[in-house]
CSV table of C-alpha atoms in Angstrom, one decimal:
chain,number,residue,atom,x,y,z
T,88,UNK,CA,77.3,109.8,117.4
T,89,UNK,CA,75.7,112.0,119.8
T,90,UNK,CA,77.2,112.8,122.7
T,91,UNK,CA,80.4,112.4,121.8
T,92,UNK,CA,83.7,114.7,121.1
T,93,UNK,CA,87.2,114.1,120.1
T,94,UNK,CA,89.6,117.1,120.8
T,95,UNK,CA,92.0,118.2,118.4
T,96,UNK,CA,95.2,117.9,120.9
T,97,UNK,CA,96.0,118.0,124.6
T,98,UNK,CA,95.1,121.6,125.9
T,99,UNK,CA,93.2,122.7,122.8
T,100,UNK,CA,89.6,123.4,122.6
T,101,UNK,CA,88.9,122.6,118.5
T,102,UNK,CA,86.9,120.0,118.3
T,103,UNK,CA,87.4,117.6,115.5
T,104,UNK,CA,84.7,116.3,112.9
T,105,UNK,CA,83.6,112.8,113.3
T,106,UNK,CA,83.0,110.4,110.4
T,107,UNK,CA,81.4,107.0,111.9
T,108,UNK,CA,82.0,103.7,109.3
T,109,UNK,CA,81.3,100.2,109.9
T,110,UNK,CA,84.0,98.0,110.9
T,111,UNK,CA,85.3,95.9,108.3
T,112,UNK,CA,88.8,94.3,109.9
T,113,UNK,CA,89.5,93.7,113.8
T,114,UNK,CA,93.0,95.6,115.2
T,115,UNK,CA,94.2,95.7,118.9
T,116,UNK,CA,95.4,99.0,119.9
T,117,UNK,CA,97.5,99.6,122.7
T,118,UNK,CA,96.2,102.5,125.2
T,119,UNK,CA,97.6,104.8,128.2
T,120,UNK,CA,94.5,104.7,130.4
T,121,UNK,CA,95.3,108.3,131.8
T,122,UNK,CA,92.4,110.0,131.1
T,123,UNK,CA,91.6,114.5,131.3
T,124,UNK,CA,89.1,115.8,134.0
T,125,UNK,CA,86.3,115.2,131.2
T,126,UNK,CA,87.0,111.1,130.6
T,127,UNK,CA,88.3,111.5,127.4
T,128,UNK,CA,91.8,110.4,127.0
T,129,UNK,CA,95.0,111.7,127.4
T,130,UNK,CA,97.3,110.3,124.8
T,131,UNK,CA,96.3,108.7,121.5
T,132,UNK,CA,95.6,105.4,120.8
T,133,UNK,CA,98.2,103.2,119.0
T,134,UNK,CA,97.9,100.5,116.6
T,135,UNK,CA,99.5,97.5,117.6
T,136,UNK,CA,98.6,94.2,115.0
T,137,UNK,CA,95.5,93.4,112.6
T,138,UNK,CA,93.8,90.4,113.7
T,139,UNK,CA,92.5,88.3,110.9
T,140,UNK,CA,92.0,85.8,113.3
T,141,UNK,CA,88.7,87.9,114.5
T,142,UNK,CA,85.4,88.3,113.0
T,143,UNK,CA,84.3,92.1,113.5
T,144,UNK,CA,80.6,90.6,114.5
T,145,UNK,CA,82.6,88.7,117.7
T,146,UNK,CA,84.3,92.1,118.8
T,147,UNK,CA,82.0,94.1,120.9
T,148,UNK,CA,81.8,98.1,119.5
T,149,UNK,CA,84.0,100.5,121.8
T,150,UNK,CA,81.7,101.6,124.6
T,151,UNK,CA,79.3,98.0,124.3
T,152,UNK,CA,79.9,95.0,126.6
T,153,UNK,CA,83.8,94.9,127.3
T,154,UNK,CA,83.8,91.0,127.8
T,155,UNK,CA,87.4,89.4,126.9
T,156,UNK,CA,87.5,87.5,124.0
């Protein structure tokens, strides 16, 4: 997606490459919301349970319209 970089580790410069797929299963992750001087994060996202529960189509894409479920 343009516009948008993922670093390789904390204090590195390597960017990595990005391969974007369409969601096929809905997960919560758990995040540290410290973020660098850039907005990215800080630490990396954790998995935390697969929700079968959830359609993808009701989860809005990362970045969209953050309203709760």
């Amino acid at each position: 997606m343009a516009g948008w970089t993922f670093s390789a580790g904390w204090g590195t410069q390597r960017a990595l490459d990005v391969l974007l797929v369409e969601p096929r299963v809905v997960m919560e992750v758990a995040v540290d919301v410290a973020r660098d001087s850039t907005g990215r994060w800080r630490h990396p996202v954790r998995p935390h349970r697969i929700r079968p529960d959830l359609d993808v189509a009701q989860v809005p894409l990362f970045g969209e319209d953050d309203a709760s479920l």
